[in-house]
Amino acid sequence: MNKLIRRGLIFIGFPLILGLGIRQLQDRQYTFISIVLVILSLICFYYQYEKKKPKSREIVLLAVMISIVVLGRLLFILTPSFKPTLALIIIYGAVFKKTSGFVCGSLSAFIANFFFGQGPWTPFQMLSCGIIGYFAGVLLDSRKGRDSLQFMVGYGILSAVLYSLLMEIWNVIAITGTFNIDRYLASLIASLPICMIYVVSNCVFILLLAPVMTKKMKRIKWKYGLCEGGKYEKINE
């Protein structure tokens, strides 16, 4: 039943919203349609997380990590784009895996925007940060030997590019009211300096924080049984 709900939302709900938007809004309200689709995508991931029935200690740890991510963004408020936000989300997602990584990333973006400003861009930031946390849990798999510092830095570089690719979609829609591939490519080129700052900040903060935080988080994960899928991992001393 759970799979049927998710599949129904993806394969029926999404096309239905697109069809209604094109028919009733004359295909002009890209902003409204895109925001609704992003919110539905978030609901799918949150539903998957709730289906795990997370333990209260896992929720407490998640709340603490979200607070750290938000605080890290606030501490570097004077250095736009150069922040530990994505690096911290990647570290958490790598240890606690995909669904927890998504929830950490998306809620961190949402809560941080109470300080930086909420708006129609918030769901896009939530989805972008959530996706980065999700794929950190998928790609940085310690059971396959892909959780080394080198892999994490490499993913940090890819995630910086991915974040720019996703957020520029919103920027083009917000400015023009429609999505145009030529404007999107021009926006990507214009945002290259900011993307490079994302890359540098991710690499710097992963190199500084990952060795210590990863070991501590794995120890907490082992001690309190917070292992996604019930699979435990060896703690490298």
PDB file of C-alpha atoms in Angstrom:
ATOM      1  CA  MET A   1       0.000   0.000   0.000  1.00  0.00           C
ATOM      2  CA  ASN A   2       2.838   2.374   0.848  1.00  0.00           C
ATOM      3  CA  LYS A   3       4.482   1.770  -2.513  1.00  0.00           C
ATOM      4  CA  LEU A   4       1.157   2.283  -4.275  1.00  0.00           C
ATOM      5  CA  ILE A   5       0.713   5.685  -2.589  1.00  0.00           C
ATOM      6  CA  ARG A   6       4.195   6.835  -3.561  1.00  0.00           C
ATOM      7  CA  ARG A   7       3.910   5.581  -7.106  1.00  0.00           C
ATOM      8  CA  GLY A   8       0.445   7.059  -7.460  1.00  0.00           C
ATOM      9  CA  LEU A   9       1.730  10.442  -6.307  1.00  0.00           C
ATOM     10  CA  ILE A  10       4.665  10.313  -8.720  1.00  0.00           C
ATOM     11  CA  PHE A  11       3.016   8.806 -11.805  1.00  0.00           C
ATOM     12  CA  ILE A  12      -0.482  10.266 -11.396  1.00  0.00           C
ATOM     13  CA  GLY A  13      -0.225  13.317  -9.136  1.00  0.00           C
ATOM     14  CA  PHE A  14       2.718  14.977 -10.888  1.00  0.00           C
ATOM     15  CA  PRO A  15       1.367  14.643 -14.459  1.00  0.00           C
ATOM     16  CA  LEU A  16      -2.087  15.710 -13.237  1.00  0.00           C
ATOM     17  CA  ILE A  17      -0.719  18.923 -11.738  1.00  0.00           C
ATOM     18  CA  LEU A  18       1.256  19.649 -14.897  1.00  0.00           C
ATOM     19  CA  GLY A  19      -1.809  19.039 -17.046  1.00  0.00           C
ATOM     20  CA  LEU A  20      -4.087  21.213 -14.904  1.00  0.00           C
ATOM     21  CA  GLY A  21      -1.483  23.955 -14.796  1.00  0.00           C
ATOM     22  CA  ILE A  22      -1.075  23.990 -18.551  1.00  0.00           C
ATOM     23  CA  ARG A  23      -4.821  23.838 -19.174  1.00  0.00           C
ATOM     24  CA  GLN A  24      -6.146  26.175 -16.488  1.00  0.00           C
ATOM     25  CA  LEU A  25      -3.208  28.580 -16.194  1.00  0.00           C
ATOM     26  CA  GLN A  26      -2.388  28.658 -19.918  1.00  0.00           C
ATOM     27  CA  ASP A  27       1.086  27.275 -19.227  1.00  0.00           C
ATOM     28  CA  ARG A  28       2.192  30.640 -17.794  1.00  0.00           C
ATOM     29  CA  GLN A  29       2.273  30.008 -14.062  1.00  0.00           C
ATOM     30  CA  TYR A  30       5.586  28.153 -14.030  1.00  0.00           C
ATOM     31  CA  THR A  31       6.321  29.444 -10.538  1.00  0.00           C
ATOM     32  CA  PHE A  32       3.122  28.063  -9.024  1.00  0.00           C
ATOM     33  CA  ILE A  33       3.369  24.705 -10.813  1.00  0.00           C
ATOM     34  CA  SER A  34       7.050  24.214  -9.983  1.00  0.00           C
ATOM     35  CA  ILE A  35       6.554  25.069  -6.302  1.00  0.00           C
ATOM     36  CA  VAL A  36       3.667  22.583  -6.011  1.00  0.00           C
ATOM     37  CA  LEU A  37       5.731  19.853  -7.676  1.00  0.00           C
ATOM     38  CA  VAL A  38       8.692  20.525  -5.396  1.00  0.00           C
ATOM     39  CA  ILE A  39       6.468  20.381  -2.294  1.00  0.00           C
ATOM     40  CA  LEU A  40       5.017  17.050  -3.454  1.00  0.00           C
ATOM     41  CA  SER A  41       8.555  15.746  -3.957  1.00  0.00           C
ATOM     42  CA  LEU A  42       9.407  16.759  -0.396  1.00  0.00           C
ATOM     43  CA  ILE A  43       6.317  14.963   0.892  1.00  0.00           C
ATOM     44  CA  CYS A  44       7.438  11.751  -0.833  1.00  0.00           C
ATOM     45  CA  PHE A  45      10.792  11.831   0.960  1.00  0.00           C
ATOM     46  CA  TYR A  46       9.284  12.735   4.343  1.00  0.00           C
ATOM     47  CA  TYR A  47       6.797   9.920   3.988  1.00  0.00           C
ATOM     48  CA  GLN A  48       9.667   7.511   3.353  1.00  0.00           C
ATOM     49  CA  TYR A  49      11.433   8.774   6.481  1.00  0.00           C
ATOM     50  CA  GLU A  50       8.316   8.453   8.640  1.00  0.00           C
ATOM     51  CA  LYS A  51       7.753   4.924   7.348  1.00  0.00           C
ATOM     52  CA  LYS A  52      11.065   3.977   8.994  1.00  0.00           C
ATOM     53  CA  LYS A  53       9.507   4.841  12.376  1.00  0.00           C
ATOM     54  CA  PRO A  54      12.638   6.642  13.608  1.00  0.00           C
ATOM     55  CA  LYS A  55      13.515   6.278  17.266  1.00  0.00           C
ATOM     56  CA  SER A  56      13.278   9.294  19.528  1.00  0.00           C
ATOM     57  CA  ARG A  57      17.068   9.352  20.034  1.00  0.00           C
ATOM     58  CA  GLU A  58      17.509   9.429  16.254  1.00  0.00           C
ATOM     59  CA  ILE A  59      15.159  12.413  16.004  1.00  0.00           C
ATOM     60  CA  VAL A  60      17.057  14.179  18.801  1.00  0.00           C
ATOM     61  CA  LEU A  61      20.358  13.623  16.999  1.00  0.00           C
ATOM     62  CA  LEU A  62      18.817  14.852  13.747  1.00  0.00           C
ATOM     63  CA  ALA A  63      17.556  18.002  15.499  1.00  0.00           C
ATOM     64  CA  VAL A  64      21.009  18.630  16.967  1.00  0.00           C
ATOM     65  CA  MET A  65      22.640  18.243  13.565  1.00  0.00           C
ATOM     66  CA  ILE A  66      20.123  20.576  11.924  1.00  0.00           C
ATOM     67  CA  SER A  67      20.896  23.139  14.627  1.00  0.00           C
ATOM     68  CA  ILE A  68      24.615  22.812  13.890  1.00  0.00           C
ATOM     69  CA  VAL A  69      24.017  23.288  10.151  1.00  0.00           C
ATOM     70  CA  VAL A  70      21.869  26.375  10.754  1.00  0.00           C
ATOM     71  CA  LEU A  71      24.384  27.798  13.249  1.00  0.00           C
ATOM     72  CA  GLY A  72      27.208  27.210  10.776  1.00  0.00           C
ATOM     73  CA  ARG A  73      25.314  29.187   8.153  1.00  0.00           C
ATOM     74  CA  LEU A  74      24.680  32.012  10.622  1.00  0.00           C
ATOM     75  CA  LEU A  75      28.312  32.188  11.758  1.00  0.00           C
ATOM     76  CA  PHE A  76      29.443  32.731   8.168  1.00  0.00           C
ATOM     77  CA  ILE A  77      26.762  35.280   7.349  1.00  0.00           C
ATOM     78  CA  LEU A  78      29.430  37.810   6.326  1.00  0.00           C
ATOM     79  CA  THR A  79      30.900  35.465   3.701  1.00  0.00           C
ATOM     80  CA  PRO A  80      28.141  34.857   1.124  1.00  0.00           C
ATOM     81  CA  SER A  81      28.265  31.375  -0.453  1.00  0.00           C
ATOM     82  CA  PHE A  82      31.330  30.392   1.611  1.00  0.00           C
ATOM     83  CA  LYS A  83      29.592  28.380   4.317  1.00  0.00           C
ATOM     84  CA  PRO A  84      29.858  24.907   5.890  1.00  0.00           C
ATOM     85  CA  THR A  85      26.194  24.157   5.166  1.00  0.00           C
ATOM     86  CA  LEU A  86      26.552  21.629   2.351  1.00  0.00           C
ATOM     87  CA  ALA A  87      29.658  20.050   3.894  1.00  0.00           C
ATOM     88  CA  LEU A  88      27.822  19.334   7.155  1.00  0.00           C
ATOM     89  CA  ILE A  89      24.825  17.902   5.285  1.00  0.00           C
ATOM     90  CA  ILE A  90      27.164  15.648   3.287  1.00  0.00           C
ATOM     91  CA  ILE A  91      28.899  14.397   6.440  1.00  0.00           C
ATOM     92  CA  TYR A  92      25.601  13.607   8.140  1.00  0.00           C
ATOM     93  CA  GLY A  93      24.142  11.930   5.053  1.00  0.00           C
ATOM     94  CA  ALA A  94      27.273   9.821   4.561  1.00  0.00           C
ATOM     95  CA  VAL A  95      26.994   8.418   8.096  1.00  0.00           C
ATOM     96  CA  PHE A  96      23.225   8.157   8.611  1.00  0.00           C
ATOM     97  CA  LYS A  97      22.359   7.337   4.999  1.00  0.00           C
ATOM     98  CA  LYS A  98      19.957   8.587   2.402  1.00  0.00           C
ATOM     99  CA  THR A  99      16.581   9.310   4.017  1.00  0.00           C
ATOM    100  CA  SER A 100      18.101  10.869   7.132  1.00  0.00           C
ATOM    101  CA  GLY A 101      20.449  12.869   4.918  1.00  0.00           C
ATOM    102  CA  PHE A 102      17.526  14.214   2.906  1.00  0.00           C
ATOM    103  CA  VAL A 103      15.565  15.239   5.994  1.00  0.00           C
ATOM    104  CA  CYS A 104      18.639  16.913   7.516  1.00  0.00           C
ATOM    105  CA  GLY A 105      19.362  18.875   4.344  1.00  0.00           C
ATOM    106  CA  SER A 106      15.806  19.969   3.599  1.00  0.00           C
ATOM    107  CA  LEU A 107      14.878  20.974   7.143  1.00  0.00           C
ATOM    108  CA  SER A 108      18.195  22.804   7.606  1.00  0.00           C
ATOM    109  CA  ALA A 109      17.372  24.974   4.598  1.00  0.00           C
ATOM    110  CA  PHE A 110      13.843  25.592   5.881  1.00  0.00           C
ATOM    111  CA  ILE A 111      14.863  26.558   9.431  1.00  0.00           C
ATOM    112  CA  ALA A 112      17.829  28.669   8.309  1.00  0.00           C
ATOM    113  CA  ASN A 113      15.498  30.737   6.145  1.00  0.00           C
ATOM    114  CA  PHE A 114      13.703  31.978   9.265  1.00  0.00           C
ATOM    115  CA  PHE A 115      16.873  34.046   9.695  1.00  0.00           C
ATOM    116  CA  PHE A 116      17.769  34.624   6.034  1.00  0.00           C
ATOM    117  CA  GLY A 117      14.235  35.097   4.704  1.00  0.00           C
ATOM    118  CA  GLN A 118      11.451  32.725   3.671  1.00  0.00           C
ATOM    119  CA  GLY A 119       9.959  32.960   0.210  1.00  0.00           C
ATOM    120  CA  PRO A 120       8.891  30.949  -2.831  1.00  0.00           C
ATOM    121  CA  TRP A 121      12.549  29.950  -3.242  1.00  0.00           C
ATOM    122  CA  THR A 122      12.504  28.033   0.069  1.00  0.00           C
ATOM    123  CA  PRO A 123      11.024  24.757  -1.306  1.00  0.00           C
ATOM    124  CA  PHE A 124      13.694  24.734  -4.027  1.00  0.00           C
ATOM    125  CA  GLN A 125      16.456  25.220  -1.451  1.00  0.00           C
ATOM    126  CA  MET A 126      14.906  22.480   0.686  1.00  0.00           C
ATOM    127  CA  LEU A 127      14.770  20.057  -2.233  1.00  0.00           C
ATOM    128  CA  SER A 128      18.296  20.937  -3.419  1.00  0.00           C
ATOM    129  CA  CYS A 129      19.893  20.514   0.020  1.00  0.00           C
ATOM    130  CA  GLY A 130      17.812  17.399   0.631  1.00  0.00           C
ATOM    131  CA  ILE A 131      18.941  15.797  -2.618  1.00  0.00           C
ATOM    132  CA  ILE A 132      22.567  16.485  -1.718  1.00  0.00           C
ATOM    133  CA  GLY A 133      22.084  14.792   1.662  1.00  0.00           C
ATOM    134  CA  TYR A 134      20.223  11.910   0.034  1.00  0.00           C
ATOM    135  CA  PHE A 135      22.902  11.119  -2.526  1.00  0.00           C
ATOM    136  CA  ALA A 136      25.602  11.501   0.113  1.00  0.00           C
ATOM    137  CA  GLY A 137      23.982   8.502   1.804  1.00  0.00           C
ATOM    138  CA  VAL A 138      23.738   6.610  -1.491  1.00  0.00           C
ATOM    139  CA  LEU A 139      27.183   7.303  -2.944  1.00  0.00           C
ATOM    140  CA  LEU A 140      29.359   7.542   0.179  1.00  0.00           C
ATOM    141  CA  ASP A 141      28.734   3.946   1.220  1.00  0.00           C
ATOM    142  CA  SER A 142      31.211   2.713   3.848  1.00  0.00           C
ATOM    143  CA  ARG A 143      30.267  -0.920   3.188  1.00  0.00           C
ATOM    144  CA  LYS A 144      31.662  -0.494  -0.327  1.00  0.00           C
ATOM    145  CA  GLY A 145      34.711   1.470   0.796  1.00  0.00           C
ATOM    146  CA  ARG A 146      33.424   4.762  -0.575  1.00  0.00           C
ATOM    147  CA  ASP A 147      33.403   6.783   2.636  1.00  0.00           C
ATOM    148  CA  SER A 148      37.053   7.877   2.560  1.00  0.00           C
ATOM    149  CA  LEU A 149      37.988  11.542   2.778  1.00  0.00           C
ATOM    150  CA  GLN A 150      38.916  11.557  -0.912  1.00  0.00           C
ATOM    151  CA  PHE A 151      35.477  10.286  -1.944  1.00  0.00           C
ATOM    152  CA  MET A 152      33.817  12.796   0.360  1.00  0.00           C
ATOM    153  CA  VAL A 153      35.774  15.709  -1.098  1.00  0.00           C
ATOM    154  CA  GLY A 154      34.977  14.507  -4.614  1.00  0.00           C
ATOM    155  CA  TYR A 155      31.290  14.374  -3.776  1.00  0.00           C
ATOM    156  CA  GLY A 156      31.593  17.821  -2.185  1.00  0.00           C
ATOM    157  CA  ILE A 157      32.734  19.175  -5.550  1.00  0.00           C
ATOM    158  CA  LEU A 158      29.901  17.424  -7.405  1.00  0.00           C
ATOM    159  CA  SER A 159      27.317  18.598  -4.873  1.00  0.00           C
ATOM    160  CA  ALA A 160      28.395  22.228  -5.305  1.00  0.00           C
ATOM    161  CA  VAL A 161      27.798  21.926  -9.053  1.00  0.00           C
ATOM    162  CA  LEU A 162      24.497  20.080  -8.474  1.00  0.00           C
ATOM    163  CA  TYR A 163      23.264  22.773  -6.075  1.00  0.00           C
ATOM    164  CA  SER A 164      23.982  25.477  -8.668  1.00  0.00           C
ATOM    165  CA  LEU A 165      22.255  23.489 -11.418  1.00  0.00           C
ATOM    166  CA  LEU A 166      19.116  23.043  -9.323  1.00  0.00           C
ATOM    167  CA  MET A 167      18.880  26.550  -7.909  1.00  0.00           C
ATOM    168  CA  GLU A 168      19.437  28.226 -11.268  1.00  0.00           C
ATOM    169  CA  ILE A 169      16.217  26.571 -12.454  1.00  0.00           C
ATOM    170  CA  TRP A 170      14.372  28.552  -9.798  1.00  0.00           C
ATOM    171  CA  ASN A 171      16.289  31.753 -10.598  1.00  0.00           C
ATOM    172  CA  VAL A 172      15.283  31.613 -14.261  1.00  0.00           C
ATOM    173  CA  ILE A 173      11.632  30.883 -13.410  1.00  0.00           C
ATOM    174  CA  ALA A 174      11.523  33.633 -10.779  1.00  0.00           C
ATOM    175  CA  ILE A 175      12.985  36.289 -13.081  1.00  0.00           C
ATOM    176  CA  THR A 176      11.183  35.501 -16.334  1.00  0.00           C
ATOM    177  CA  GLY A 177       8.063  33.643 -15.150  1.00  0.00           C
ATOM    178  CA  THR A 178       8.856  30.818 -17.585  1.00  0.00           C
ATOM    179  CA  PHE A 179      11.672  28.337 -18.135  1.00  0.00           C
ATOM    180  CA  ASN A 180      13.862  28.938 -21.160  1.00  0.00           C
ATOM    181  CA  ILE A 181      16.910  26.785 -21.842  1.00  0.00           C
ATOM    182  CA  ASP A 182      18.912  29.658 -23.333  1.00  0.00           C
ATOM    183  CA  ARG A 183      18.307  31.846 -20.286  1.00  0.00           C
ATOM    184  CA  TYR A 184      19.117  28.888 -18.056  1.00  0.00           C
ATOM    185  CA  LEU A 185      22.494  28.326 -19.732  1.00  0.00           C
ATOM    186  CA  ALA A 186      23.248  32.052 -19.546  1.00  0.00           C
ATOM    187  CA  SER A 187      22.334  32.036 -15.854  1.00  0.00           C
ATOM    188  CA  LEU A 188      24.631  29.072 -15.244  1.00  0.00           C
ATOM    189  CA  ILE A 189      27.531  30.861 -16.904  1.00  0.00           C
ATOM    190  CA  ALA A 190      26.866  34.004 -14.871  1.00  0.00           C
ATOM    191  CA  SER A 191      26.786  31.951 -11.641  1.00  0.00           C
ATOM    192  CA  LEU A 192      30.135  30.213 -12.246  1.00  0.00           C
ATOM    193  CA  PRO A 193      32.045  32.400  -9.718  1.00  0.00           C
ATOM    194  CA  ILE A 194      29.497  31.560  -6.999  1.00  0.00           C
ATOM    195  CA  CYS A 195      29.642  27.887  -7.958  1.00  0.00           C
ATOM    196  CA  MET A 196      33.422  27.951  -7.554  1.00  0.00           C
ATOM    197  CA  ILE A 197      32.993  29.426  -4.058  1.00  0.00           C
ATOM    198  CA  TYR A 198      30.651  26.524  -3.249  1.00  0.00           C
ATOM    199  CA  VAL A 199      33.298  24.095  -4.485  1.00  0.00           C
ATOM    200  CA  VAL A 200      36.088  25.653  -2.430  1.00  0.00           C
ATOM    201  CA  SER A 201      33.993  25.942   0.734  1.00  0.00           C
ATOM    202  CA  ASN A 202      32.806  22.328   0.479  1.00  0.00           C
ATOM    203  CA  CYS A 203      36.359  21.063   0.070  1.00  0.00           C
ATOM    204  CA  VAL A 204      37.727  23.202   2.906  1.00  0.00           C
ATOM    205  CA  PHE A 205      35.030  22.330   5.431  1.00  0.00           C
ATOM    206  CA  ILE A 206      34.960  18.631   4.532  1.00  0.00           C
ATOM    207  CA  LEU A 207      38.737  18.427   5.010  1.00  0.00           C
ATOM    208  CA  LEU A 208      38.477  20.248   8.340  1.00  0.00           C
ATOM    209  CA  LEU A 209      35.346  18.646   9.800  1.00  0.00           C
ATOM    210  CA  ALA A 210      34.861  15.209   8.253  1.00  0.00           C
ATOM    211  CA  PRO A 211      37.726  13.301   9.939  1.00  0.00           C
ATOM    212  CA  VAL A 212      36.514  14.180  13.446  1.00  0.00           C
ATOM    213  CA  MET A 213      32.747  14.380  12.914  1.00  0.00           C
ATOM    214  CA  THR A 214      32.499  11.156  10.913  1.00  0.00           C
ATOM    215  CA  LYS A 215      34.235   9.126  13.620  1.00  0.00           C
ATOM    216  CA  LYS A 216      32.115  10.637  16.421  1.00  0.00           C
ATOM    217  CA  MET A 217      28.871  10.148  14.487  1.00  0.00           C
ATOM    218  CA  LYS A 218      29.702   6.530  13.670  1.00  0.00           C
ATOM    219  CA  ARG A 219      30.399   5.872  17.342  1.00  0.00           C
ATOM    220  CA  ILE A 220      27.016   7.385  18.294  1.00  0.00           C
ATOM    221  CA  LYS A 221      25.341   5.420  15.515  1.00  0.00           C
ATOM    222  CA  TRP A 222      26.878   2.163  16.735  1.00  0.00           C
ATOM    223  CA  LYS A 223      26.238   2.831  20.431  1.00  0.00           C
ATOM    224  CA  TYR A 224      22.553   3.709  20.059  1.00  0.00           C
ATOM    225  CA  GLY A 225      21.697   1.417  17.156  1.00  0.00           C
ATOM    226  CA  LEU A 226      20.830   4.186  14.726  1.00  0.00           C
ATOM    227  CA  CYS A 227      21.607   2.172  11.610  1.00  0.00           C
ATOM    228  CA  GLU A 228      19.389   2.520   8.568  1.00  0.00           C
ATOM    229  CA  GLY A 229      18.249  -0.869   7.409  1.00  0.00           C
ATOM    230  CA  GLY A 230      19.608  -2.478  10.578  1.00  0.00           C
ATOM    231  CA  LYS A 231      23.123  -2.837   9.147  1.00  0.00           C
ATOM    232  CA  TYR A 232      26.033  -1.932  11.372  1.00  0.00           C
ATOM    233  CA  GLU A 233      29.339  -0.593  10.215  1.00  0.00           C
ATOM    234  CA  LYS A 234      32.815  -0.999  11.566  1.00  0.00           C
ATOM    235  CA  ILE A 235      34.250   2.051  13.306  1.00  0.00           C
ATOM    236  CA  ASN A 236      37.745   2.813  12.064  1.00  0.00           C
ATOM    237  CA  GLU A 237      39.895   4.015  14.921  1.00  0.00           C
TER     238      GLU A 237
END
